GROMACS .gro file of C-alpha atoms in nm:
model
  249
    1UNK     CA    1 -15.249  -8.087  -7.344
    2UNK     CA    2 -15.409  -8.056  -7.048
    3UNK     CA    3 -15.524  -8.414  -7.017
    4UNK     CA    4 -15.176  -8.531  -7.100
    5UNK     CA    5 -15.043  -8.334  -6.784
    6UNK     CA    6 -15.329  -8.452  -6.583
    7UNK     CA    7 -15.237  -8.829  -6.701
    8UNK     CA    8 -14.862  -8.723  -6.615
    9UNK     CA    9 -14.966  -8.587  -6.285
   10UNK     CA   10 -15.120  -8.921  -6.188
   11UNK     CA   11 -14.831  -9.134  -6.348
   12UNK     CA   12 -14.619  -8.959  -6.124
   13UNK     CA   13 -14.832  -8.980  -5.804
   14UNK     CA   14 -14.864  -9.381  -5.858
   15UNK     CA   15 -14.464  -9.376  -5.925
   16UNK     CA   16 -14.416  -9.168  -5.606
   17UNK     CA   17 -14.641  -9.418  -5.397
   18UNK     CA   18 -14.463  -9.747  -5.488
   19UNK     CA   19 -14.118  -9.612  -5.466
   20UNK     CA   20 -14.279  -9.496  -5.125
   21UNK     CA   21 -14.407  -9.855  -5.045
   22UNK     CA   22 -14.059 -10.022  -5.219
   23UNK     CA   23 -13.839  -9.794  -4.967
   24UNK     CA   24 -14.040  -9.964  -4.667
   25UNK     CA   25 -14.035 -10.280  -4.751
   26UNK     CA   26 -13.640 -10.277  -4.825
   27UNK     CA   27 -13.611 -10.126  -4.492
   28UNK     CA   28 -13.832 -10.382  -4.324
   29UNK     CA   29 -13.651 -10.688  -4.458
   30UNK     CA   30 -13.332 -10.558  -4.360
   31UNK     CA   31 -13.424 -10.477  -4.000
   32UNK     CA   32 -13.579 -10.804  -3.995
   33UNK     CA   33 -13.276 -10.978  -4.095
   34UNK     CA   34 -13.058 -10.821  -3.847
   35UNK     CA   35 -13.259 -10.884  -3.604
   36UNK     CA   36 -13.250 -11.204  -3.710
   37UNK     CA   37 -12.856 -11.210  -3.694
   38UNK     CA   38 -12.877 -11.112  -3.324
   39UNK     CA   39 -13.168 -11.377  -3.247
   40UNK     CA   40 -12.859 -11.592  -3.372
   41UNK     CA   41 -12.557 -11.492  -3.181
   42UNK     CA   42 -12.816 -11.501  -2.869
   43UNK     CA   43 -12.909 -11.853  -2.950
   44UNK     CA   44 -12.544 -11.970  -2.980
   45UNK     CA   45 -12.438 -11.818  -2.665
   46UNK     CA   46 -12.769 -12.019  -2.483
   47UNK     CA   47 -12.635 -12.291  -2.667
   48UNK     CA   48 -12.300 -12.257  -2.526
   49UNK     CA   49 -12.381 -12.149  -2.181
   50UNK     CA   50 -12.598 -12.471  -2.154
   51UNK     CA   51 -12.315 -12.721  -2.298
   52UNK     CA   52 -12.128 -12.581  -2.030
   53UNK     CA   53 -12.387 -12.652  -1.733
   54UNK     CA   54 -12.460 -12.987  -1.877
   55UNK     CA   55 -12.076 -13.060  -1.864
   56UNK     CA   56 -11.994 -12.911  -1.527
   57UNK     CA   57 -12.000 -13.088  -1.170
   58UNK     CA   58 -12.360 -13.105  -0.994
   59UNK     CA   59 -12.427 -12.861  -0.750
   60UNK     CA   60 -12.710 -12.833  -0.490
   61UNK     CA   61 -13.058 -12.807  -0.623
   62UNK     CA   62 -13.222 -12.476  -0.546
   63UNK     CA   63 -13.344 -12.407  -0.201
   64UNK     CA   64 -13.728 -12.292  -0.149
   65UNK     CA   65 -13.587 -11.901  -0.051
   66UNK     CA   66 -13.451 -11.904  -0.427
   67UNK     CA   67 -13.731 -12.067  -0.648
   68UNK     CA   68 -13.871 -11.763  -0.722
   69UNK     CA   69 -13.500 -11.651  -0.870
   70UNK     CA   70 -13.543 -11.960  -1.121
   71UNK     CA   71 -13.499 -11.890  -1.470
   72UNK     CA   72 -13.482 -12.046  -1.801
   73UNK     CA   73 -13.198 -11.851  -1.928
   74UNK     CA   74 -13.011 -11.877  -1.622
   75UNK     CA   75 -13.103 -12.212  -1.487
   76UNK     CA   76 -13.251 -12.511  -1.707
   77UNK     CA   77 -13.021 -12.792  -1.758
   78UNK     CA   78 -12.864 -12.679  -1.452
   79UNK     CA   79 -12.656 -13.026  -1.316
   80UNK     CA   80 -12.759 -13.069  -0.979
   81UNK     CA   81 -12.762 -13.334  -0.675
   82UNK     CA   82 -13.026 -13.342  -0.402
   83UNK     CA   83 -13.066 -13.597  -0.153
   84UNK     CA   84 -13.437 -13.761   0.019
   85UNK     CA   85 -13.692 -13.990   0.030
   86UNK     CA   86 -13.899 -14.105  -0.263
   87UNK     CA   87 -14.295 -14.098  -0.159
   88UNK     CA   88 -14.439 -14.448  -0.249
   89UNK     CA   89 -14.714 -14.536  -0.499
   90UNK     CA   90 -14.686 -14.174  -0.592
   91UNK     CA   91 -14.567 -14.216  -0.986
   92UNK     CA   92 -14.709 -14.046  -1.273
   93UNK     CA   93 -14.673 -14.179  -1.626
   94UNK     CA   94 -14.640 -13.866  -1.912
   95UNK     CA   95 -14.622 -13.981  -2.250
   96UNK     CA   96 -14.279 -13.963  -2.427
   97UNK     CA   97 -14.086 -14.042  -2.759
   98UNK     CA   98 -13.761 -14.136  -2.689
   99UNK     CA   99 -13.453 -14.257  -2.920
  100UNK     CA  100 -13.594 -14.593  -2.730
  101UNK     CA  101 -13.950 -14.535  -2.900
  102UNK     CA  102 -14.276 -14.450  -2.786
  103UNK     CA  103 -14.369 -14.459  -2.401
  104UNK     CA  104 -14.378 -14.313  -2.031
  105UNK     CA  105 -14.132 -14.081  -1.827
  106UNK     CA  106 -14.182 -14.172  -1.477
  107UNK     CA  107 -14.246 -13.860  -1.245
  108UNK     CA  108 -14.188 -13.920  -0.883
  109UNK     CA  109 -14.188 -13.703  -0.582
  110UNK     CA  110 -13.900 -13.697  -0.375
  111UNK     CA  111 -13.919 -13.526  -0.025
  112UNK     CA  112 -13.590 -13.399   0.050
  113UNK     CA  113 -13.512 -13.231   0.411
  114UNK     CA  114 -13.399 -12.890   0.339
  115UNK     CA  115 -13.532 -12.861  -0.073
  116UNK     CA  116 -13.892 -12.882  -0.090
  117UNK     CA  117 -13.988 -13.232  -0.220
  118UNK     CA  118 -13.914 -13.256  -0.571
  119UNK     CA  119 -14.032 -13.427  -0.900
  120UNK     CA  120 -13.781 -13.646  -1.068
  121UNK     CA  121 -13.773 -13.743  -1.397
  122UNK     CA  122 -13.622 -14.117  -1.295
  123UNK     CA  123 -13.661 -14.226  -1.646
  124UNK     CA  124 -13.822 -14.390  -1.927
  125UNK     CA  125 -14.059 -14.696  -1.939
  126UNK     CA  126 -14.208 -14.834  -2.298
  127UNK     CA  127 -14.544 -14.911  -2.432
  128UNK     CA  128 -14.694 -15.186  -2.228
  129UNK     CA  129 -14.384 -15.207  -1.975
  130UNK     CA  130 -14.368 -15.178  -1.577
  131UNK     CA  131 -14.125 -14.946  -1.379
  132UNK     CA  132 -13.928 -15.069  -1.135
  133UNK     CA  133 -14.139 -14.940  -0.816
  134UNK     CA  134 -13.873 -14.597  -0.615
  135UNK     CA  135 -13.649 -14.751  -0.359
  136UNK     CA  136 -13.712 -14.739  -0.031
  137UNK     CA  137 -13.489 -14.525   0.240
  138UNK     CA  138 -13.234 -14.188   0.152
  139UNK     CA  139 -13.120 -14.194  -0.198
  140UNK     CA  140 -12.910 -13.903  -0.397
  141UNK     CA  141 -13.051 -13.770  -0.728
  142UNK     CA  142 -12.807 -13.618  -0.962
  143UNK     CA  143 -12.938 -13.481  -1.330
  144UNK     CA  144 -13.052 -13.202  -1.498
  145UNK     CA  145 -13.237 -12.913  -1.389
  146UNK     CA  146 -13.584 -12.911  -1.602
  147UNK     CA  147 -13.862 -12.602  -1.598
  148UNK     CA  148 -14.217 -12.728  -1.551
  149UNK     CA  149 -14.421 -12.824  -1.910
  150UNK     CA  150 -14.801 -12.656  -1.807
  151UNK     CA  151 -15.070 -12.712  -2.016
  152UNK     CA  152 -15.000 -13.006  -2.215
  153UNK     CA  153 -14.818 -13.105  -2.497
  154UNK     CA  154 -14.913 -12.858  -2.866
  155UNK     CA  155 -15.168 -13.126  -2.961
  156UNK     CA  156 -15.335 -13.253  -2.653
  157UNK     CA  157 -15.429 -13.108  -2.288
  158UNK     CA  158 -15.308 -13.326  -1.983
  159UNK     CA  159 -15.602 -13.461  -1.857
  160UNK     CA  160 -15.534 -13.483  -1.464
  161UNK     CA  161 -15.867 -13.634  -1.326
  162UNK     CA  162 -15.790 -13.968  -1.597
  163UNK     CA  163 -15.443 -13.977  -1.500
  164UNK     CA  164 -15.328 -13.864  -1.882
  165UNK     CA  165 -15.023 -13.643  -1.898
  166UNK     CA  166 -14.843 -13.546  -2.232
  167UNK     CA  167 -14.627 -13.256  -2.056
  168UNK     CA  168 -14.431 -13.217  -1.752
  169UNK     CA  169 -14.675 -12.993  -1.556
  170UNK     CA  170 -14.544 -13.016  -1.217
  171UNK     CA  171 -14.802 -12.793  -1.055
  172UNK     CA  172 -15.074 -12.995  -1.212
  173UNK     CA  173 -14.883 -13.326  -1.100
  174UNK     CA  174 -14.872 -13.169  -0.752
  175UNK     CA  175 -15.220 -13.086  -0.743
  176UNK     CA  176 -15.317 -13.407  -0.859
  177UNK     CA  177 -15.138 -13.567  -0.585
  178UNK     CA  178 -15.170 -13.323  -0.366
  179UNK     CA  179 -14.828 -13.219  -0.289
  180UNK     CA  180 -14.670 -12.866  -0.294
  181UNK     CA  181 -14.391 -12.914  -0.512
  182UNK     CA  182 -14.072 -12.736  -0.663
  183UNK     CA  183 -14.164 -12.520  -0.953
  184UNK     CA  184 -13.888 -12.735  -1.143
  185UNK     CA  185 -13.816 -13.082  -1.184
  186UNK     CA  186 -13.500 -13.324  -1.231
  187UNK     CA  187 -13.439 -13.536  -1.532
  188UNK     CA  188 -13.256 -13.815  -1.359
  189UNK     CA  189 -12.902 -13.896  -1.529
  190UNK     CA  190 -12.810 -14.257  -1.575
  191UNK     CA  191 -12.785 -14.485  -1.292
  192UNK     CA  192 -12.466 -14.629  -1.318
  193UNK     CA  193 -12.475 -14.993  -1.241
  194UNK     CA  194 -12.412 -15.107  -0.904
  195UNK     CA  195 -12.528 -14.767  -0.752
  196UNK     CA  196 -12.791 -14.756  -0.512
  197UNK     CA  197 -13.022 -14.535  -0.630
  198UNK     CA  198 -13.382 -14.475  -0.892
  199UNK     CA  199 -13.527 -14.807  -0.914
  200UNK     CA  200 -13.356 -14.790  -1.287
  201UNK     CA  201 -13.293 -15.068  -1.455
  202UNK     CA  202 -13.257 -15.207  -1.821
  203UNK     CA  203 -13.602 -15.251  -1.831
  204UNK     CA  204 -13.771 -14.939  -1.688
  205UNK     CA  205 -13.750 -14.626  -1.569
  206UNK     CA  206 -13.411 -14.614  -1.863
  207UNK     CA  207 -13.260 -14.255  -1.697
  208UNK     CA  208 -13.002 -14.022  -1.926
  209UNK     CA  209 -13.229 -13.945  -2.160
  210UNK     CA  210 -13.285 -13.585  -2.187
  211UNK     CA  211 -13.208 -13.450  -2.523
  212UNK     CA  212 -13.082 -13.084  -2.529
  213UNK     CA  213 -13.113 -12.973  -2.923
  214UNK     CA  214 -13.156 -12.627  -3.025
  215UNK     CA  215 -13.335 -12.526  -3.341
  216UNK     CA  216 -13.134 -12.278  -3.464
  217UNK     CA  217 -13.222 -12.125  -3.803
  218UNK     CA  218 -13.134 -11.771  -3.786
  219UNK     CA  219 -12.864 -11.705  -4.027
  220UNK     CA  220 -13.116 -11.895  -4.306
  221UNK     CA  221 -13.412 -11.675  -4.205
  222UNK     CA  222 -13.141 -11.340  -4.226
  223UNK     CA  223 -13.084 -11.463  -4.557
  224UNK     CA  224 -13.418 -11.531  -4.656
  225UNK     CA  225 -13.526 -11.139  -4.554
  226UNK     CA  226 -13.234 -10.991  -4.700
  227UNK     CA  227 -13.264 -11.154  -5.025
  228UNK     CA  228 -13.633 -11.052  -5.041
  229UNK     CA  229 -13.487 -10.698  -4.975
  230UNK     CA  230 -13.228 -10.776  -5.247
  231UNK     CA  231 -13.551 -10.877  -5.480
  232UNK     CA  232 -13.710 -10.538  -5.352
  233UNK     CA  233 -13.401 -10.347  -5.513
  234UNK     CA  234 -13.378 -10.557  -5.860
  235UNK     CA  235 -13.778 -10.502  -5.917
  236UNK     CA  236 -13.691 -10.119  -5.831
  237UNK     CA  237 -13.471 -10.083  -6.118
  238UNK     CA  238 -13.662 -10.241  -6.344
  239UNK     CA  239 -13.944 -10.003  -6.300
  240UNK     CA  240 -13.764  -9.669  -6.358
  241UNK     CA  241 -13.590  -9.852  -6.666
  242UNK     CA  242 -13.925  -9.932  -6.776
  243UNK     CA  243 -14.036  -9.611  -6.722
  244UNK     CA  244 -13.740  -9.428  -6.869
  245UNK     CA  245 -13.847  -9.631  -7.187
  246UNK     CA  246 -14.187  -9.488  -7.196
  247UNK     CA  247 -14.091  -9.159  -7.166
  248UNK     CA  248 -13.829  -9.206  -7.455
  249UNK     CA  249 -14.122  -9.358  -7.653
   0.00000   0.00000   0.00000
């Protein structure tokens, strides 16, 4: 008798633990699927907010006095103009996959009079091709507002001293050339034809490229977590049925 209650005794403890350790884990998956839900409805309002910079009118590109203000959120993909000078023989390649295939973006400073001096994005140059060298003389710039890329791209590390770039690190690039830059650069839009302008041309630097994609997989993740809550619940009552049975037994 007494070993029978002592067997009971632990039957219940173990019961009492996992209905302990089933209550947490329902609770965790639901918190973490609502807060997936909310890392959704903040990505689709980024998502709008930058459709609707990419779409509107340039404006002026950030003076010096307001870099620091610069933020992702608030900021990248930003249209904006900027007028000055490109520096010559001051290009740097950074390796890129386009929709055009594999290649270079071509980085190149341009010193502007009240803006800082600047690195644009002027375009795209394949494998094996030659950019058309920066015009010479005042030019206007007009694109999107990009953040700097530091460190490299998630496989390799730029590689300044060799002149090897896989990100857009434009404090690197400035120290390599040694230039004080804007903490930002411009992906140059298209140049339309006839414009004086980038040195762009069919065959290199190809501007307009800049791809702005979101991945957005939220509401599958929320799902994901509250179905494993869901799972938590089924496998729940199938243990007190089970051990209803027992008992009965």
């Amino acid at each position: 008798m007494v070993a029978e209650q002592g067997i009971q005794r632990r039957r219940l403890g173990w019961q009492l633990v996992v209905l302990f350790a089933a209550i947490v884990a329902f609770v965790g998956f639901i918190a973490l699927g609502n807060w997936q839900l909310e890392r959704r409805a903040w990505k689709q309002d980024l998502m709008a907010r930058v459709a609707e910079r990419v779409n509107a009118s340039p404006v002026a590109a950030p003076l010096p006095s307001e870099w620091q203000a610069i933020s992702r959120e608030r900021d990248e993909y930003r249209a904006v103009r900027v007028k000055g000078e490109f520096i010559d023989a001051a290009d740097t390649p950074v390796v890129a996959a386009t929709e055009l295939g594999s290649g270079y973006w071509i980085m190149s400073p341009l010193r502007t009079r009240s803006r800082g001096t600047i690195l644009v994005n002027r375009g795209f140059v394949a494998q094996g091709g030659e950019p058309a060298p920066v015009p010479a003389g005042p030019v206007e710039v007009t694109g999107l507002l990009r953040l700097s890329e530091p460190g490299g791209s998630f496989l390799r590390d730029n590689v300044p001293a060799d002149n090897r770039w896989y990100s857009r690190d434009v404090g690197a690039i400035g120290s390599a050339l040694n230039l004080s830059l804007a903490p930002y650069f411009i992906d140059a839009a298209a140049q339309q034809p006839g414009s004086p302008g980038l040195g762009q041309s069919a065959e290199g630097p190809v501007g307009g490229l800049t791809v702005v994609r979101f991945h957005n997989s939220h509401l599958v993740y929320a799902l994901t977590w509250y179905a494993l809550a869901l799972m938590v619940v089924i496998a729940g009552v199938i243990v007190v049925r089970e051990q209803r049975k027992l008992r009965q037994s």
